[in-house]
Coordinates of C-alpha atoms in Angstrom, one line a residue:
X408 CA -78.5 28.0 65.8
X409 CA -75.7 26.4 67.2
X410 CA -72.9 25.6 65.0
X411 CA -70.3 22.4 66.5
X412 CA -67.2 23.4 67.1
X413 CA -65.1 21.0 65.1
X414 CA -62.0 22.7 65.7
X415 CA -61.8 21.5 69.2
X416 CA -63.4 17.9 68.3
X417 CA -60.2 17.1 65.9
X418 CA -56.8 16.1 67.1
X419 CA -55.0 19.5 66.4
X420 CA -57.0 21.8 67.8
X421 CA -56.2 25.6 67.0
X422 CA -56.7 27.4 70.5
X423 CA -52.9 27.6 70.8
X424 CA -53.2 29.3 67.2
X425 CA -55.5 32.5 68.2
X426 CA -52.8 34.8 69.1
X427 CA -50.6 33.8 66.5
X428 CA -53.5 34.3 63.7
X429 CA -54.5 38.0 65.4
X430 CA -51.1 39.2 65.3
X431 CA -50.7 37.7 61.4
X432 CA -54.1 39.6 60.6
X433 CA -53.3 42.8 61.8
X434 CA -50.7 42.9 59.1
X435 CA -53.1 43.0 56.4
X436 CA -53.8 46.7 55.6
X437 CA -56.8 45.9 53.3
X438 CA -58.4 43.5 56.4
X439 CA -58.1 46.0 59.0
X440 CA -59.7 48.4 56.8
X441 CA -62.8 47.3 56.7
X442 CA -63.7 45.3 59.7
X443 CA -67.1 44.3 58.8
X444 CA -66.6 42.6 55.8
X445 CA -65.2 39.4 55.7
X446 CA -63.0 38.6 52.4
X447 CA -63.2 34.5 51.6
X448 CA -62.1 34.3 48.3
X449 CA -58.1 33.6 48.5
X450 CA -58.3 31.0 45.6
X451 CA -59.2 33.3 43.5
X452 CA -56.2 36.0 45.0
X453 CA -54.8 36.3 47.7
X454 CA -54.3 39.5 50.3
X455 CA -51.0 41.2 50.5
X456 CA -49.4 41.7 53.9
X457 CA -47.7 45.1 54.6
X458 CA -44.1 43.4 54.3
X459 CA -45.1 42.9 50.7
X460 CA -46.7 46.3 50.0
X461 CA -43.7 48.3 51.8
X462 CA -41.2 45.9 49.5
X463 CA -42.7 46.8 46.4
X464 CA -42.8 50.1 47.3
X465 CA -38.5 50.8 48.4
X466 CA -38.1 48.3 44.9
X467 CA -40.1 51.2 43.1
X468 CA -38.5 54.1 44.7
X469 CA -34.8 52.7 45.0
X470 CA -34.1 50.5 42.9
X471 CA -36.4 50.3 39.6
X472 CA -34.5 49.3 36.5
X473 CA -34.7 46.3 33.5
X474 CA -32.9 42.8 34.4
X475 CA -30.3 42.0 32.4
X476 CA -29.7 44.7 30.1
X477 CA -27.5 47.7 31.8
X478 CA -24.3 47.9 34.1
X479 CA -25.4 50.5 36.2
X480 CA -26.3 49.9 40.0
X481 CA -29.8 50.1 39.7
X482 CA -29.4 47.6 36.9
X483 CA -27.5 45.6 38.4
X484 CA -29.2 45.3 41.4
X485 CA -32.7 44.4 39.6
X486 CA -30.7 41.7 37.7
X487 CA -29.7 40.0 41.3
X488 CA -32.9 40.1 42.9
X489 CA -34.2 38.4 40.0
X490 CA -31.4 35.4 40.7
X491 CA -31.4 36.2 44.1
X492 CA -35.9 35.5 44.1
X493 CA -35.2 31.7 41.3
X494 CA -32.7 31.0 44.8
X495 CA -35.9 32.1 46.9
X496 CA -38.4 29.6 45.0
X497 CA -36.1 26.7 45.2
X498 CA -35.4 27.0 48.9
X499 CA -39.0 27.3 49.6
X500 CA -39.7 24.2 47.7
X501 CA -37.4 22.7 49.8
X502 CA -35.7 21.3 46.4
X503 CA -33.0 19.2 47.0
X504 CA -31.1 20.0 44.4
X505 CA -30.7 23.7 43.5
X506 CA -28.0 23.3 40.9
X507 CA -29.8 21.2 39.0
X508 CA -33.5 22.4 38.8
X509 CA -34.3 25.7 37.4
X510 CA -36.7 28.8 37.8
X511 CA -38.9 30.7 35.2
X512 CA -41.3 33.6 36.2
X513 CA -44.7 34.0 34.8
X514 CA -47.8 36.0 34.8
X515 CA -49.4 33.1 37.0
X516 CA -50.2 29.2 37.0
X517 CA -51.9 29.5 33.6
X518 CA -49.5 31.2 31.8
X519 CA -47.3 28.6 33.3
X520 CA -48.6 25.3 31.9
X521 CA -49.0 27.0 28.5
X522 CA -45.8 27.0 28.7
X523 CA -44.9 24.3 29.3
X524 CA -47.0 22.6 26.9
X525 CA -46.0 25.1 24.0
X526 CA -42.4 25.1 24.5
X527 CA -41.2 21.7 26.4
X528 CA -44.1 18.8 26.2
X529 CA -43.7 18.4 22.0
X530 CA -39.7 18.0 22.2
X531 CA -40.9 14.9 24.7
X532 CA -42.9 13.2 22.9
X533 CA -43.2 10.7 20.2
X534 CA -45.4 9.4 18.3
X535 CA -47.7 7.1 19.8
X536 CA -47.1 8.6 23.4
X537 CA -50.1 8.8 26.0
X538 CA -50.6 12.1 28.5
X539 CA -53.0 11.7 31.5
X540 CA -54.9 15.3 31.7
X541 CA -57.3 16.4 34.8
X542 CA -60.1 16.6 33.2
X543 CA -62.3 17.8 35.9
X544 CA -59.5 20.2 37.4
X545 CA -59.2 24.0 36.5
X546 CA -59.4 25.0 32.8
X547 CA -56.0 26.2 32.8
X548 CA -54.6 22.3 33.8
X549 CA -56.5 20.8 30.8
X550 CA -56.5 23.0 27.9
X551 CA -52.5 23.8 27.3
X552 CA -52.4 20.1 27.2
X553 CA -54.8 19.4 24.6
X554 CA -53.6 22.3 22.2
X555 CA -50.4 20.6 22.9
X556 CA -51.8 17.5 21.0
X557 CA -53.7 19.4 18.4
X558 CA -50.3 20.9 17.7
X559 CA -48.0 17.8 17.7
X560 CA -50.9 16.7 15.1
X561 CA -50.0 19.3 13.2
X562 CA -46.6 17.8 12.9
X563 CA -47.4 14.0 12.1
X564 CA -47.2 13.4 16.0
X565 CA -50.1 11.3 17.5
X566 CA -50.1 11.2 20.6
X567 CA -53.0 9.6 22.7
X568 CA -55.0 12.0 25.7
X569 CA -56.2 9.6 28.8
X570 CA -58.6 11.1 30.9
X571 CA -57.3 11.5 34.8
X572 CA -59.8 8.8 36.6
X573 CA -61.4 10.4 39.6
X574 CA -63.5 8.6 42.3
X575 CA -67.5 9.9 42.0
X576 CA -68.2 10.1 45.4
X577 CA -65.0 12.2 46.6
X578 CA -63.8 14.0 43.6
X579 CA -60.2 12.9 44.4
X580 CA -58.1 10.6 41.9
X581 CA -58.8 7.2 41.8
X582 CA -55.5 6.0 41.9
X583 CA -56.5 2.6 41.4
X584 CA -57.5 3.2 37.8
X585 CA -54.6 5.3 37.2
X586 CA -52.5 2.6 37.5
X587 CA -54.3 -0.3 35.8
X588 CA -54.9 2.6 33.1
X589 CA -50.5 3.9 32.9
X590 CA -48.6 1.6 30.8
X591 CA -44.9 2.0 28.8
X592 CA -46.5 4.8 26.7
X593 CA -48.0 6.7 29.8
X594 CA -45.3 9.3 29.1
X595 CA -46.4 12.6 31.1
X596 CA -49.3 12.9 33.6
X597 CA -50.9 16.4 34.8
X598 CA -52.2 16.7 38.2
X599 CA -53.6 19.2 40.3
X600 CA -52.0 19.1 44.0
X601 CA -55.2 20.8 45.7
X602 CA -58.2 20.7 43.7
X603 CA -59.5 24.5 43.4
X604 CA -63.1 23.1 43.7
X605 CA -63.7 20.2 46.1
X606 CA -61.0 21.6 48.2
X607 CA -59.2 18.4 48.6
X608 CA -56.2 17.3 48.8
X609 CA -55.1 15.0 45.6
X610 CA -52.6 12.6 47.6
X611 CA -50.1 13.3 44.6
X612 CA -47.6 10.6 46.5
X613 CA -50.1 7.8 44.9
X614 CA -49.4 9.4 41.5
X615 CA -46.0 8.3 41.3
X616 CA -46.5 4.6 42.6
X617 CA -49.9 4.5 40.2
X618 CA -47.5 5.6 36.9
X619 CA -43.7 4.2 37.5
X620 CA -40.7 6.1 37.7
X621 CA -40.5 7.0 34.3
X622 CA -43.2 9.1 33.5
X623 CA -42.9 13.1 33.8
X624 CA -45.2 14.8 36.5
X625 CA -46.7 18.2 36.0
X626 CA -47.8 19.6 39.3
X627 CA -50.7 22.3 39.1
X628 CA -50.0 23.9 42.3
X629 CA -51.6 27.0 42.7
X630 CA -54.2 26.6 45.2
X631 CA -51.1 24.4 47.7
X632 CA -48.1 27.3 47.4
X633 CA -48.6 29.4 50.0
X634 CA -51.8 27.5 51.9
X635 CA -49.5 24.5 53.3
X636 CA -46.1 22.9 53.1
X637 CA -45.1 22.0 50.1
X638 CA -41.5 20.0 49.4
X639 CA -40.7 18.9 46.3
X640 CA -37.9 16.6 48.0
X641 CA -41.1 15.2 49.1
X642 CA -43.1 15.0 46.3
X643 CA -42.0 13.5 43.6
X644 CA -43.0 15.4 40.6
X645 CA -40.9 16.9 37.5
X646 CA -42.8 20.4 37.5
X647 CA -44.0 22.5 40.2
X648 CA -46.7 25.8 38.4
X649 CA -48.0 28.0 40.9
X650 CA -49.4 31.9 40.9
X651 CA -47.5 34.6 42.9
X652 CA -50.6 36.4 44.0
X653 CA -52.1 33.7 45.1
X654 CA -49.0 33.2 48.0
X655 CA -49.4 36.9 48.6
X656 CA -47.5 38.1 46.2
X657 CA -48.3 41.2 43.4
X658 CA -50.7 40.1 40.2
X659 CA -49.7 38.9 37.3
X660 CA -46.7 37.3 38.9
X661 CA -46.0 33.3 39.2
X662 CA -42.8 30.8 38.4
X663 CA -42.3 27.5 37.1
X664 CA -39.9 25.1 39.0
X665 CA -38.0 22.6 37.1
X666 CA -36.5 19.2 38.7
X667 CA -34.4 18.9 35.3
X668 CA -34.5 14.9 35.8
X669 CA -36.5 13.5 33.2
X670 CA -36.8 14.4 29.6
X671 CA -35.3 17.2 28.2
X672 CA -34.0 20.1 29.8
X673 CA -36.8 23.1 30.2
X674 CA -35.7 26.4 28.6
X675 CA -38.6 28.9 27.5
X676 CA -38.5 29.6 23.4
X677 CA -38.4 32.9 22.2
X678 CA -37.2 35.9 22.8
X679 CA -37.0 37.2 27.3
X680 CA -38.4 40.2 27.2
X681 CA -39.1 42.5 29.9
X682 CA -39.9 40.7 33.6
X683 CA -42.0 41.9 35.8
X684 CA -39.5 43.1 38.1
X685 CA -41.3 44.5 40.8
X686 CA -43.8 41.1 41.1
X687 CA -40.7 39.1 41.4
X688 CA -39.2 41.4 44.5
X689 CA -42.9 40.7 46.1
X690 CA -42.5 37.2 45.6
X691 CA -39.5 37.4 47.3
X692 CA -41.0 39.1 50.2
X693 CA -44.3 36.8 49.9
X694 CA -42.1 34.3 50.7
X695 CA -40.1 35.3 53.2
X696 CA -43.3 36.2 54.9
X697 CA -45.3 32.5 55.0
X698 CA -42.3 30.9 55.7
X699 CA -41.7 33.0 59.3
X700 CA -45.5 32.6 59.4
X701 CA -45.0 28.7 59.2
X702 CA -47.5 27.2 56.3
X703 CA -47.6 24.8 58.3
X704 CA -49.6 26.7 61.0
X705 CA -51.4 28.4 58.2
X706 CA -52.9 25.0 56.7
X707 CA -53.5 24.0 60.7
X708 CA -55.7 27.3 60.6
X709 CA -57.6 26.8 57.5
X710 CA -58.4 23.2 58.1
X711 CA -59.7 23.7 60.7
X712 CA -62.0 26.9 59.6
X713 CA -63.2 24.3 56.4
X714 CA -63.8 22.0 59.0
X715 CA -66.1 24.2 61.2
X716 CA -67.8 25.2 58.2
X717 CA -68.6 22.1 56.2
X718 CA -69.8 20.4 60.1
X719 CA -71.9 23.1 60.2
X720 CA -73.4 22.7 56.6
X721 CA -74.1 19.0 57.2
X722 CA -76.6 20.1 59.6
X723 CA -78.2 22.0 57.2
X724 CA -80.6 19.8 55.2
X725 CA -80.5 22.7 52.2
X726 CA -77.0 22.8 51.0
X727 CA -74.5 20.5 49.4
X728 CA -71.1 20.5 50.1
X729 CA -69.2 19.4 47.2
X730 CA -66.1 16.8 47.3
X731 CA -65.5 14.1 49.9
X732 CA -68.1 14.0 51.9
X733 CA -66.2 11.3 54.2
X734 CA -63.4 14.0 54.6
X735 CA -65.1 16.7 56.0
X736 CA -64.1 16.5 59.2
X737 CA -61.0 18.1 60.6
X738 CA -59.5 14.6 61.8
X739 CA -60.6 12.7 58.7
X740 CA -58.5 9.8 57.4
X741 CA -60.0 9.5 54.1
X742 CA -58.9 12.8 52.2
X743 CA -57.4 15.5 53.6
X744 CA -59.8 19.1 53.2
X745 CA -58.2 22.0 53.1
X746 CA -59.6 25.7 53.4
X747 CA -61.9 25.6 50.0
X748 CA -65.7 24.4 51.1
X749 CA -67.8 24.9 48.0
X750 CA -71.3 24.3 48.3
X751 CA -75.2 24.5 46.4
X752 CA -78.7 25.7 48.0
X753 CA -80.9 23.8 47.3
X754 CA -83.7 26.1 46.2
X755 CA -81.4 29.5 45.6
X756 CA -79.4 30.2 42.2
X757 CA -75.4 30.5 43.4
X758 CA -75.3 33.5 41.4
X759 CA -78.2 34.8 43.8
X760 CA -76.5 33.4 46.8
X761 CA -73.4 35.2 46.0
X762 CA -75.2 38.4 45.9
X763 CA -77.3 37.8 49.2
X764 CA -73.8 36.9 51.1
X765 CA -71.9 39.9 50.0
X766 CA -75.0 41.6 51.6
X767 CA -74.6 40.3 54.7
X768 CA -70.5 41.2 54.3
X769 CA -69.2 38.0 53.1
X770 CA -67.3 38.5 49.6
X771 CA -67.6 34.6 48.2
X772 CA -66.9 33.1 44.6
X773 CA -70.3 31.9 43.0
X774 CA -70.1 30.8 39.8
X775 CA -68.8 27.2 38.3
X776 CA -65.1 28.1 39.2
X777 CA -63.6 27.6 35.3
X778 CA -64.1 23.7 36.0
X779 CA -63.1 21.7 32.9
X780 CA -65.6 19.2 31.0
X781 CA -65.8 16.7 33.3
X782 CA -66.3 18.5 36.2
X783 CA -69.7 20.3 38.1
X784 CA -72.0 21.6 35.5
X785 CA -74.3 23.9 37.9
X786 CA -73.0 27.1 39.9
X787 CA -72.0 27.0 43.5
X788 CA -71.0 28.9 46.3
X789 CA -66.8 28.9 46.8
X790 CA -65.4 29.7 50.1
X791 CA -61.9 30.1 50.1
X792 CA -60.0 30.8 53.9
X793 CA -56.7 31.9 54.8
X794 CA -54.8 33.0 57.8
X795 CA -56.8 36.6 58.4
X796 CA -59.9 34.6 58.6
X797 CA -61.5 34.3 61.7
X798 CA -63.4 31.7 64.2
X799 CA -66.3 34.5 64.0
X800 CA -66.3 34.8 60.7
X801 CA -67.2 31.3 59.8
X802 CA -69.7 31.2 62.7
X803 CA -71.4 34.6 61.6
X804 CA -71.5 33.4 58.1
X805 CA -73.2 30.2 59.0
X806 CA -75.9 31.7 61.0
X807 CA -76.5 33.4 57.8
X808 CA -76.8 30.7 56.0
X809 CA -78.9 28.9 58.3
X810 CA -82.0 31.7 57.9
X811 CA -81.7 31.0 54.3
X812 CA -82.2 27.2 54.7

């Protein structure tokens, strides 16, 4: 079979890219390792370069001590590169305001939007308020805000839950009906900046003119930190949630960024215990890393590696390639793909198909992704690329998938 080579059909192609992207892949310890298998699920987590792994390992044998509760120079230290990493978030937000806005590390995005909704969203709201909630985004994007409302019900607060509006066809937002559907009491909207299924880009710049200047914006931006540029000088949203290891930094490690410009000002309840001190020092390091890397380079790269592989699926009368079909192509003007291409068989269980790629090398997601009520009700097949994915990769995986079509 032979598999078009979209990344030369669009206007950017990535040729120039190809001794960049080797020289970036060598630095992944875990990639190098095993040359024959070919990891494509960096939604779910992503790999760690050394930079990160040699970071976390001076932090651990120099340095190691609590934030914010001793005097003594390991203490002290720990304490400022906890400061020293909130500095590192804004800056690679591009946030326009540093003085303002403010920092807070979590376990990941979901940890993140729970608290958000436990701790800020009920001192916002009144009764009689309207949210807008994903309702076909991740899990973690739509349930922190409905126990949010159970809660405020709790308290004599009724407040009214409007389902996003998506367009069928693409799975983006309709933005359209978001806007004949916002009024006064549209008071806080949730959003997903790249959806983790469909692989799309969710064009959050409509958001804003679809629901006024007024209402609070909650970005879910886990599967966009670390893939792409993102600016929040450019986007104009209130909240920024993303997960450290998916930007190439440790586990349980994330952050919630905080414009401090509508509604009142974000502070976490309870009691600060412990951080996870050593996650923040990879962030750091994650960080520093993509940004000499250029994520603008990276998204070049895995737009184009979607591209190659949902052209070649089209050609493939037994799949499905799920989202915008309009968009699959590198140079489309209708919705922006970026490296998520999630796909069905026709004839062969996901769950099956999963199994059957890893045995070919290919370690995919296959399952319904945590999708929330609206979204796909069968299994399928998630591909997720990043930089130390190659040209070869995509091709060898689609000439397995062609004998099983």
């Amino acid at each position: 079979m032979t598999v078009p080579r979209t990344d030369s059909q669009g206007p950017a192609p990535i040729e120039d890219l190809e001794e960049w992207q080797r020289g970036l892949r060598a630095q992944f310890p875990i990639i190098t390792a095993h040359p024959d298998l070919a990891y494509l699920d960096s939604a779910a987590t992503a790999q760690k370069p050394q930079a990160v792994l040699d970071a976390v390992h001076a932090y651990l044998t120099t340095t190691n001590a609590n934030a914010g509760r001793g005097t003594y120079p390991w203490a002290n230290r720990t304490t400022a590169l906890v400061e020293q990493a909130r500095d590192r978030v804004k800056r690679f937000l591009g946030d326009p305001a540093p003085e303002r806005s403010a920092v807070h590390f979590t376990s990941g995005t979901t940890e993140g939007l729970h608290t958000l909704a436990r701790d800020w969203l009920p001192r916002f709201l009144a009764d009689g308020d309207e949210i807008v909630v994903p309702i076909a985004d991740h899990e973690a994007n739509i349930a922190p805000w409905l126990q949010a409302q159970r809660q405020l019900a709790g308290q004599g607060v009724h407040i009214r839950v409007r389902p996003m509006p998506y367009q069928r066809a693409s799975g983006d937002y309709d933005h359209t009906a978001l806007a004949e559907l916002a009024g006064p009491r549209t008071r806080f909207v949730a959003a997903s900046h790249v959806h983790h299924v469909y692989g799309g880009n969710m064009n959050i710049h409509r958001i804003r003119r679809a629901v006024g200047p007024d209402a609070v914006i909650c970005l879910d931006a886990a599967q966009s930190v670390g893939h792409l540029p993102v600016s929040v000088a450019d986007l104009d949203v209130d909240f920024v949630v993303f997960s450290g290891h998916k930007a190439m930094a440790l586990p349980g490690t994330g952050a919630i960024w905080a414009r401090q410009a509508r509604g009142p000002e974000f502070t976490p309840g309870g009691w600060t215990g412990t951080p996870n001190t050593v996650g923040i020092a990879s962030v750091t390091t994650a960080l520093d890393w993509l940004e000499a890397a250029g994520t603008d380079r990276i998204e070049r790269w895995t737009v184009a590696l979607a591209a190659r592989l949902t052209e070649g699926l089209r050609h493939l009368d037994a799949y499905e390639v799920l989202g915008c079909q309009a968009g699959l192509a590198e140079d489309s003007s209708v919705q922006r793909r970026q490296g998520i291409v999630t796909f069905r068989h026709h004839a062969i269980d996901s769950g099956d198909l999963g199994f059957i790629l890893f045995s070919h090398g290919f370690m995919v997601r296959s399952d319904q992704h945590c999708q929330g009520s609206a979204g796909e009700r069968s299994g399928s097949v998630r591909v997720s690329l990043h930089v130390h994915n190659t040209v070869e990769e995509v091709d060898r995986l689609m000439t397995v998938l062609a004998t099983l079509g």
